[in-house]
XYZ file of C-alpha atoms in Angstrom:
118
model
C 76.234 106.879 108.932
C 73.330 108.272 109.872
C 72.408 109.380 113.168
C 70.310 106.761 114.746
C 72.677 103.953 113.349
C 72.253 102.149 116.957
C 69.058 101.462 116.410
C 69.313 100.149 112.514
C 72.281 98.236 113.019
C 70.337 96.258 116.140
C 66.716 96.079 113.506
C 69.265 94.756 111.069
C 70.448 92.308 113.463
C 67.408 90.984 115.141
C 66.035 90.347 111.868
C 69.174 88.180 111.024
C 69.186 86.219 114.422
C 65.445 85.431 113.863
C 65.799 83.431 110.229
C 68.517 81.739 111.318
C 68.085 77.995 111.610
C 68.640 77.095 115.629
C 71.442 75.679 116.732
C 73.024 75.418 113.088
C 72.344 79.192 111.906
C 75.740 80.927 111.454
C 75.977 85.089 110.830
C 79.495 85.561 109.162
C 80.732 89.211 109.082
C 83.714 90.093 107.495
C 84.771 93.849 108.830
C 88.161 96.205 108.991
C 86.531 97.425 112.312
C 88.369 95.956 114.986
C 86.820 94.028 118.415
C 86.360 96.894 120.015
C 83.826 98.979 117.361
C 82.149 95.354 116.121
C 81.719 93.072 118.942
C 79.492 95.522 120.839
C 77.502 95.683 117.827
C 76.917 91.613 117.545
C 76.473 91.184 121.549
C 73.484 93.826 121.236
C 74.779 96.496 123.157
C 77.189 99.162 123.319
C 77.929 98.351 127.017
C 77.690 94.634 126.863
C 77.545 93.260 130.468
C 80.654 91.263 131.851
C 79.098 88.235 132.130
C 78.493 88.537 128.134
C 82.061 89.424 127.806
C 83.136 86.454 129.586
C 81.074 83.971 127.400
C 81.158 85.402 124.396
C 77.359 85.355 124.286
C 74.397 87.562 122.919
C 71.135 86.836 125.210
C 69.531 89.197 123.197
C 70.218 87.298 119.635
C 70.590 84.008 121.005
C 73.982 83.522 118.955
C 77.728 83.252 120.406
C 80.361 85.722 119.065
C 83.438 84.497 117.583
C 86.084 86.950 116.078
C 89.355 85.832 114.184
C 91.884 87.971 112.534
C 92.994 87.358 108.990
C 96.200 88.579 107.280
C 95.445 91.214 104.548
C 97.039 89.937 101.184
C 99.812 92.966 99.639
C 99.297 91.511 96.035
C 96.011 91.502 93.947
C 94.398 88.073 93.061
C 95.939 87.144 89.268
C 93.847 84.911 87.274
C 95.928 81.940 85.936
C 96.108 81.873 81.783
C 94.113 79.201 80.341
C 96.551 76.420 79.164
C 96.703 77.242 75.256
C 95.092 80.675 75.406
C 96.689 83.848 73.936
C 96.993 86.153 76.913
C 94.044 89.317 76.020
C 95.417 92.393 74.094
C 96.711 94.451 76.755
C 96.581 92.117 79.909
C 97.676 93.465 82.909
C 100.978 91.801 84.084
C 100.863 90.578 87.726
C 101.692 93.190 90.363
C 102.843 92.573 93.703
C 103.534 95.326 96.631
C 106.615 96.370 99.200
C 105.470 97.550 102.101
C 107.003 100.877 102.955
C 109.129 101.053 106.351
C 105.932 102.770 108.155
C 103.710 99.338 107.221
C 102.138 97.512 110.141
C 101.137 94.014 109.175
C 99.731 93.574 112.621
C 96.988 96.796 111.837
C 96.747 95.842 108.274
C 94.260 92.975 108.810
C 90.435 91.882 108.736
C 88.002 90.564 111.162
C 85.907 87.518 110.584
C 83.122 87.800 113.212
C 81.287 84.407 113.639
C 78.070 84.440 115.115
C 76.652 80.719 115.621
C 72.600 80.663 116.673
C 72.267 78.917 119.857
C-alpha cells in the first residue's frame, strides 16, 4: 500500500457515497480484514467518535455501517456435469479439504460490510 493510503481510501470512498442513490444506495464490501482494520475505514476515520460507534453511522458519507461474518467454504466450487455430456479429457475430480488440528474456523472467515446511503 502506498504511503498516503488514508487519504485514497477516503477519495475512493467519498466518491462512492456521492453516486449512490439516497436512501436506497447500498456500498457492499466483501474483505478478510476484520472490524477492527475495515470499519474505521467506512465510518471515515481512523478514530471514529463514540457516538459513531454507537450508531453505526458515517456523518461524513451519509451511509450506516453494517458488518456480518460469513463462513469460509474448505472445498472449491465443482461445476455439475451437464446431463448427457462426456466429462472433458482430463477433468479435475472434485476435491474437498480436512482441516489440520491447528485450523480455526472462527478466524477462517470473511466480512461483508454493508453500507446503506441514508
Amino acid at each position: 500500500c502506498q504511503g498516503d493510503r488514508w487519504t485514497a481510501v477516503s477519495a475512493a470512498l467519498a466518491s462512492v457515497s456521492k453516486v449512490l442513490k439516497p436512501e436506497t444506495g447500498v456500498y457492499v464490501c466483501l474483505s478478510h480484514a476484520g472490524p477492527e482494520l475495515r470499519r474505521p475505514l467506512l465510518m471515515g476515520s481512523v478514530a471514529a467518535t463514540a457516538a459513531q460507534a454507537e450508531d453505526d453511522v458515517s456523518r461524513l458519507y451519509n451511509w450506516k455501517v453494517a458488518c456480518q461474518t460469513l463462513p469460509r467454504l474448505l472445498s472449491p466450487a465443482v461445476e455439475e456435469p451437464v446431463k448427457g455430456a462426456k466429462p472433458a479429457k482430463g477433468a479435475a475430480q472434485a476435491l474437498s479439504f480436512t482441516p489440520a488440528s491447528t485450523f480455526q474456523e472462527e478466524e477462517n472467515v470473511f466480512h461483508l460490510y454493508v453500507c446503506s446511503r441514508l
